[in-house]
Amino acid sequence: MIQLNIFGSIIDWYMSNMNYLTITILMTIESTFVPLPSELVLPPAAYKAAMGDMNFFLIVFFATLGCCIGALINYTLSYYLGRAIIYGLADSKFAKLFFINRSKLEHAENYFIENGNTSTFIGRLVPGIRHLISIPAGLAKMNLKKFIMYTFLGSALWNTILSLLGYFFGKNQEMLMGYFHELKYVFYAIGALFVLYLIFFKGKKNKKK
């Protein structure tokens, strides 16, 4: 109930102060450990772009910039705090307040195993994983330039798709959420296929080596 009130206040503030800066701020928050859904941020802005009040490409750019900033926060914390402390925080009551727990972190970490670059890119497209994938990247001390590049590319793709939905269907909220609901299953499938690829194809290569 507290979370709903907080998010409700944030969204009310956002709708009254919608601009490129607020988009960047909220997408920064969305890419950290705070579960602020990006579907509450981008479709309304994209719909304003369809009305001629904002620029579609700037919306995607600043949203992606916010994602990179938020991801860097998670990456930096994980890089310097280390695995034991990060998992200790995941077990805390504070983490549970934001729907973070050990199993979610383990899921994200396993998702990252074997191929960090692709995991970072694909991870940014999978709901429930996208805002956590930067944590195992930091724990693994992934190359910073590669981390930023793959985070930017994955985030840009996600933000573009979500913004396109808002641009064309923003006026019809039921249709918008229906398309987004179906789209989530597509991204889940992409994530599942990638995990299977890591398990079977990469596993076979490692055995041969």
GROMACS .gro file of N, CA and C in nm, residues 104-199:
model
  288
  104LYS      N    1   1.594  -1.347  -0.683
  104LYS     CA    2   1.596  -1.262  -0.802
  104LYS      C    3   1.738  -1.227  -0.842
  105LEU      N    4   1.822  -1.199  -0.742
  105LEU     CA    5   1.962  -1.169  -0.772
  105LEU      C    6   2.033  -1.291  -0.829
  106GLU      N    7   2.005  -1.409  -0.773
  106GLU     CA    8   2.065  -1.532  -0.823
  106GLU      C    9   2.021  -1.557  -0.966
  107HIS      N   10   1.894  -1.529  -0.994
  107HIS     CA   11   1.841  -1.546  -1.128
  107HIS      C   12   1.917  -1.455  -1.226
  108ALA      N   13   1.935  -1.330  -1.186
  108ALA     CA   14   2.006  -1.234  -1.271
  108ALA      C   15   2.152  -1.275  -1.289
  109GLU      N   16   2.213  -1.325  -1.181
  109GLU     CA   17   2.354  -1.364  -1.188
  109GLU      C   18   2.372  -1.485  -1.278
  110ASN      N   19   2.283  -1.583  -1.265
  110ASN     CA   20   2.290  -1.701  -1.352
  110ASN      C   21   2.269  -1.663  -1.498
  111TYR      N   22   2.182  -1.565  -1.518
  111TYR     CA   23   2.154  -1.516  -1.653
  111TYR      C   24   2.279  -1.454  -1.716
  112PHE      N   25   2.365  -1.401  -1.631
  112PHE     CA   26   2.486  -1.331  -1.677
  112PHE      C   27   2.601  -1.425  -1.708
  113ILE      N   28   2.594  -1.545  -1.651
  113ILE     CA   29   2.706  -1.640  -1.662
  113ILE      C   30   2.734  -1.676  -1.807
  114GLU      N   31   2.861  -1.693  -1.839
  114GLU     CA   32   2.912  -1.741  -1.966
  114GLU      C   33   2.930  -1.634  -2.074
  115ASN      N   34   2.839  -1.537  -2.083
  115ASN     CA   35   2.850  -1.439  -2.191
  115ASN      C   36   2.800  -1.305  -2.144
  116GLY      N   37   2.887  -1.228  -2.080
  116GLY     CA   38   2.847  -1.103  -2.017
  116GLY      C   39   2.795  -0.999  -2.114
  117ASN      N   40   2.859  -0.986  -2.231
  117ASN     CA   41   2.817  -0.884  -2.326
  117ASN      C   42   2.674  -0.906  -2.373
  118THR      N   43   2.647  -1.027  -2.421
  118THR     CA   44   2.513  -1.058  -2.471
  118THR      C   45   2.412  -1.060  -2.358
  119SER      N   46   2.455  -1.107  -2.241
  119SER     CA   47   2.365  -1.109  -2.126
  119SER      C   48   2.321  -0.969  -2.088
  120THR      N   49   2.414  -0.873  -2.096
  120THR     CA   50   2.381  -0.735  -2.064
  120THR      C   51   2.279  -0.680  -2.164
  121PHE      N   52   2.301  -0.708  -2.292
  121PHE     CA   53   2.210  -0.660  -2.396
  121PHE      C   54   2.072  -0.726  -2.385
  122ILE      N   55   2.070  -0.859  -2.382
  122ILE     CA   56   1.943  -0.932  -2.376
  122ILE      C   57   1.872  -0.904  -2.244
  123GLY      N   58   1.951  -0.898  -2.136
  123GLY     CA   59   1.893  -0.874  -2.003
  123GLY      C   60   1.814  -0.745  -1.995
  124ARG      N   61   1.855  -0.643  -2.072
  124ARG     CA   62   1.784  -0.515  -2.071
  124ARG      C   63   1.647  -0.525  -2.137
  125LEU      N   64   1.619  -0.638  -2.201
  125LEU     CA   65   1.491  -0.656  -2.271
  125LEU      C   66   1.394  -0.746  -2.195
  126VAL      N   67   1.439  -0.803  -2.083
  126VAL     CA   68   1.357  -0.900  -2.012
  126VAL      C   69   1.299  -0.839  -1.885
  127PRO      N   70   1.165  -0.824  -1.877
  127PRO     CA   71   1.102  -0.769  -1.756
  127PRO      C   72   1.139  -0.851  -1.632
  128GLY      N   73   1.167  -0.782  -1.523
  128GLY     CA   74   1.206  -0.850  -1.400
  128GLY      C   75   1.355  -0.873  -1.389
  129ILE      N   76   1.424  -0.871  -1.503
  129ILE     CA   77   1.569  -0.891  -1.507
  129ILE      C   78   1.638  -0.761  -1.544
  130ARG      N   79   1.573  -0.681  -1.629
  130ARG     CA   80   1.638  -0.567  -1.693
  130ARG      C   81   1.701  -0.467  -1.594
  131HIS      N   82   1.635  -0.444  -1.481
  131HIS     CA   83   1.690  -0.347  -1.386
  131HIS      C   84   1.790  -0.411  -1.289
  132LEU      N   85   1.806  -0.545  -1.296
  132LEU     CA   86   1.898  -0.614  -1.206
  132LEU      C   87   2.023  -0.666  -1.277
  133ILE      N   88   2.020  -0.670  -1.411
  133ILE     CA   89   2.130  -0.733  -1.485
  133ILE      C   90   2.262  -0.659  -1.464
  134SER      N   91   2.257  -0.531  -1.427
  134SER     CA   92   2.379  -0.456  -1.403
  134SER      C   93   2.449  -0.498  -1.274
  135ILE      N   94   2.377  -0.563  -1.184
  135ILE     CA   95   2.438  -0.609  -1.058
  135ILE      C   96   2.539  -0.721  -1.082
  136PRO      N   97   2.502  -0.830  -1.152
  136PRO     CA   98   2.605  -0.931  -1.180
  136PRO      C   99   2.717  -0.880  -1.270
  137ALA      N  100   2.686  -0.780  -1.354
  137ALA     CA  101   2.791  -0.720  -1.437
  137ALA      C  102   2.896  -0.654  -1.348
  138GLY      N  103   2.851  -0.584  -1.245
  138GLY     CA  104   2.943  -0.522  -1.150
  138GLY      C  105   3.017  -0.625  -1.067
  139LEU      N  106   2.947  -0.729  -1.023
  139LEU     CA  107   3.011  -0.835  -0.945
  139LEU      C  108   3.120  -0.904  -1.025
  140ALA      N  109   3.095  -0.921  -1.156
  140ALA     CA  110   3.192  -0.987  -1.243
  140ALA      C  111   3.300  -0.891  -1.292
  141LYS      N  112   3.287  -0.762  -1.251
  141LYS     CA  113   3.382  -0.658  -1.292
  141LYS      C  114   3.394  -0.651  -1.446
  142MET      N  115   3.279  -0.650  -1.511
  142MET     CA  116   3.273  -0.642  -1.657
  142MET      C  117   3.338  -0.512  -1.703
  143ASN      N  118   3.404  -0.516  -1.819
  143ASN     CA  119   3.466  -0.397  -1.876
  143ASN      C  120   3.363  -0.284  -1.884
  144LEU      N  121   3.398  -0.167  -1.830
  144LEU     CA  122   3.302  -0.057  -1.817
  144LEU      C  123   3.251  -0.007  -1.953
  145LYS      N  124   3.343   0.007  -2.049
  145LYS     CA  125   3.302   0.058  -2.180
  145LYS      C  126   3.203  -0.037  -2.248
  146LYS      N  127   3.231  -0.167  -2.238
  146LYS     CA  128   3.141  -0.265  -2.297
  146LYS      C  129   3.007  -0.267  -2.223
  147PHE      N  130   3.014  -0.254  -2.091
  147PHE     CA  131   2.891  -0.251  -2.012
  147PHE      C  132   2.802  -0.135  -2.055
  148ILE      N  133   2.860  -0.017  -2.068
  148ILE     CA  134   2.783   0.102  -2.108
  148ILE      C  135   2.726   0.084  -2.248
  149MET      N  136   2.809   0.031  -2.340
  149MET     CA  137   2.765   0.015  -2.479
  149MET      C  138   2.647  -0.081  -2.491
  150TYR      N  139   2.658  -0.199  -2.428
  150TYR     CA  140   2.552  -0.298  -2.439
  150TYR      C  141   2.427  -0.257  -2.359
  151THR      N  142   2.449  -0.186  -2.250
  151THR     CA  143   2.335  -0.133  -2.174
  151THR      C  144   2.260  -0.029  -2.257
  152PHE      N  145   2.336   0.058  -2.323
  152PHE     CA  146   2.275   0.162  -2.406
  152PHE      C  147   2.196   0.099  -2.521
  153LEU      N  148   2.254   0.001  -2.589
  153LEU     CA  149   2.187  -0.061  -2.703
  153LEU      C  150   2.060  -0.135  -2.661
  154GLY      N  151   2.070  -0.215  -2.554
  154GLY     CA  152   1.954  -0.289  -2.506
  154GLY      C  153   1.844  -0.197  -2.456
  155SER      N  154   1.884  -0.093  -2.383
  155SER     CA  155   1.787   0.003  -2.330
  155SER      C  156   1.720   0.082  -2.442
  156ALA      N  157   1.800   0.120  -2.542
  156ALA     CA  158   1.747   0.196  -2.655
  156ALA      C  159   1.641   0.116  -2.729
  157LEU      N  160   1.665  -0.013  -2.747
  157LEU     CA  161   1.568  -0.098  -2.815
  157LEU      C  162   1.439  -0.110  -2.734
  158TRP      N  163   1.453  -0.136  -2.604
  158TRP     CA  164   1.336  -0.147  -2.516
  158TRP      C  165   1.257  -0.016  -2.515
  159ASN      N  166   1.327   0.095  -2.500
  159ASN     CA  167   1.261   0.225  -2.492
  159ASN      C  168   1.193   0.263  -2.624
  160THR      N  169   1.255   0.226  -2.735
  160THR     CA  170   1.196   0.255  -2.865
  160THR      C  171   1.065   0.179  -2.884
  161ILE      N  172   1.067   0.051  -2.851
  161ILE     CA  173   0.946  -0.032  -2.866
  161ILE      C  174   0.834   0.021  -2.777
  162LEU      N  175   0.868   0.050  -2.651
  162LEU     CA  176   0.768   0.098  -2.557
  162LEU      C  177   0.713   0.235  -2.599
  163SER      N  178   0.801   0.319  -2.650
  163SER     CA  179   0.759   0.452  -2.695
  163SER      C  180   0.672   0.443  -2.820
  164LEU      N  181   0.703   0.350  -2.909
  164LEU     CA  182   0.620   0.331  -3.028
  164LEU      C  183   0.478   0.289  -2.991
  165LEU      N  184   0.469   0.203  -2.890
  165LEU     CA  185   0.336   0.162  -2.843
  165LEU      C  186   0.258   0.283  -2.792
  166GLY      N  187   0.327   0.368  -2.715
  166GLY     CA  188   0.262   0.488  -2.664
  166GLY      C  189   0.227   0.586  -2.774
  167TYR      N  190   0.313   0.595  -2.873
  167TYR     CA  191   0.293   0.688  -2.984
  167TYR      C  192   0.169   0.653  -3.065
  168PHE      N  193   0.150   0.524  -3.091
  168PHE     CA  194   0.038   0.482  -3.176
  168PHE      C  195  -0.088   0.444  -3.099
  169PHE      N  196  -0.072   0.398  -2.974
  169PHE     CA  197  -0.189   0.350  -2.900
  169PHE      C  198  -0.209   0.420  -2.766
  170GLY      N  199  -0.137   0.531  -2.744
  170GLY     CA  200  -0.145   0.600  -2.615
  170GLY      C  201  -0.284   0.647  -2.578
  171LYS      N  202  -0.365   0.676  -2.678
  171LYS     CA  203  -0.500   0.726  -2.650
  171LYS      C  204  -0.591   0.615  -2.598
  172ASN      N  205  -0.563   0.492  -2.641
  172ASN     CA  206  -0.643   0.376  -2.600
  172ASN      C  207  -0.564   0.295  -2.498
  173GLN      N  208  -0.585   0.322  -2.370
  173GLN     CA  209  -0.507   0.259  -2.264
  173GLN      C  210  -0.525   0.108  -2.259
  174GLU      N  211  -0.645   0.059  -2.284
  174GLU     CA  212  -0.670  -0.085  -2.280
  174GLU      C  213  -0.592  -0.156  -2.390
  175MET      N  214  -0.593  -0.099  -2.510
  175MET     CA  215  -0.518  -0.158  -2.621
  175MET      C  216  -0.369  -0.150  -2.594
  176LEU      N  217  -0.324  -0.038  -2.541
  176LEU     CA  218  -0.183  -0.020  -2.509
  176LEU      C  219  -0.134  -0.126  -2.413
  177MET      N  220  -0.206  -0.145  -2.302
  177MET     CA  221  -0.165  -0.242  -2.202
  177MET      C  222  -0.177  -0.384  -2.254
  178GLY      N  223  -0.274  -0.406  -2.344
  178GLY     CA  224  -0.289  -0.538  -2.404
  178GLY      C  225  -0.169  -0.574  -2.489
  179TYR      N  226  -0.124  -0.479  -2.572
  179TYR     CA  227  -0.006  -0.501  -2.655
  179TYR      C  228   0.118  -0.518  -2.568
  180PHE      N  229   0.130  -0.438  -2.463
  180PHE     CA  230   0.247  -0.447  -2.377
  180PHE      C  231   0.249  -0.581  -2.305
  181HIS      N  232   0.132  -0.628  -2.261
  181HIS     CA  233   0.122  -0.757  -2.193
  181HIS      C  234   0.169  -0.870  -2.285
  182GLU      N  235   0.126  -0.865  -2.411
  182GLU     CA  236   0.169  -0.966  -2.507
  182GLU      C  237   0.318  -0.954  -2.537
  183LEU      N  238   0.366  -0.830  -2.545
  183LEU     CA  239   0.506  -0.806  -2.575
  183LEU      C  240   0.598  -0.861  -2.466
  184LYS      N  241   0.552  -0.855  -2.342
  184LYS     CA  242   0.634  -0.907  -2.232
  184LYS      C  243   0.664  -1.055  -2.250
  185TYR      N  244   0.564  -1.130  -2.300
  185TYR     CA  245   0.586  -1.273  -2.322
  185TYR      C  246   0.688  -1.297  -2.433
  186VAL      N  247   0.691  -1.208  -2.531
  186VAL     CA  248   0.792  -1.218  -2.637
  186VAL      C  249   0.932  -1.200  -2.578
  187PHE      N  250   0.947  -1.101  -2.490
  187PHE     CA  251   1.077  -1.076  -2.428
  187PHE      C  252   1.115  -1.189  -2.332
  188TYR      N  253   1.016  -1.245  -2.261
  188TYR     CA  254   1.044  -1.360  -2.175
  188TYR      C  255   1.097  -1.476  -2.259
  189ALA      N  256   1.035  -1.496  -2.376
  189ALA     CA  257   1.075  -1.604  -2.465
  189ALA      C  258   1.217  -1.582  -2.516
  190ILE      N  259   1.251  -1.456  -2.549
  190ILE     CA  260   1.387  -1.424  -2.594
  190ILE      C  261   1.488  -1.458  -2.483
  191GLY      N  262   1.454  -1.420  -2.361
  191GLY     CA  263   1.541  -1.449  -2.247
  191GLY      C  264   1.557  -1.599  -2.226
  192ALA      N  265   1.447  -1.674  -2.238
  192ALA     CA  266   1.452  -1.819  -2.218
  192ALA      C  267   1.536  -1.886  -2.327
  193LEU      N  268   1.521  -1.840  -2.452
  193LEU     CA  269   1.600  -1.896  -2.562
  193LEU      C  270   1.748  -1.869  -2.543
  194PHE      N  271   1.779  -1.750  -2.492
  194PHE     CA  272   1.919  -1.716  -2.468
  194PHE      C  273   1.979  -1.803  -2.359
  195VAL      N  274   1.903  -1.828  -2.254
  195VAL     CA  275   1.951  -1.915  -2.145
  195VAL      C  276   1.974  -2.057  -2.198
  196LEU      N  277   1.882  -2.106  -2.281
  196LEU     CA  278   1.899  -2.239  -2.341
  196LEU      C  279   2.023  -2.244  -2.429
  197TYR      N  280   2.047  -2.134  -2.500
  197TYR     CA  281   2.167  -2.124  -2.583
  197TYR      C  282   2.293  -2.137  -2.497
  198LEU      N  283   2.293  -2.064  -2.384
  198LEU     CA  284   2.410  -2.071  -2.295
  198LEU      C  285   2.429  -2.211  -2.239
  199ILE      N  286   2.318  -2.276  -2.203
  199ILE     CA  287   2.326  -2.408  -2.139
  199ILE      C  288   2.375  -2.514  -2.237
   0.00000   0.00000   0.00000
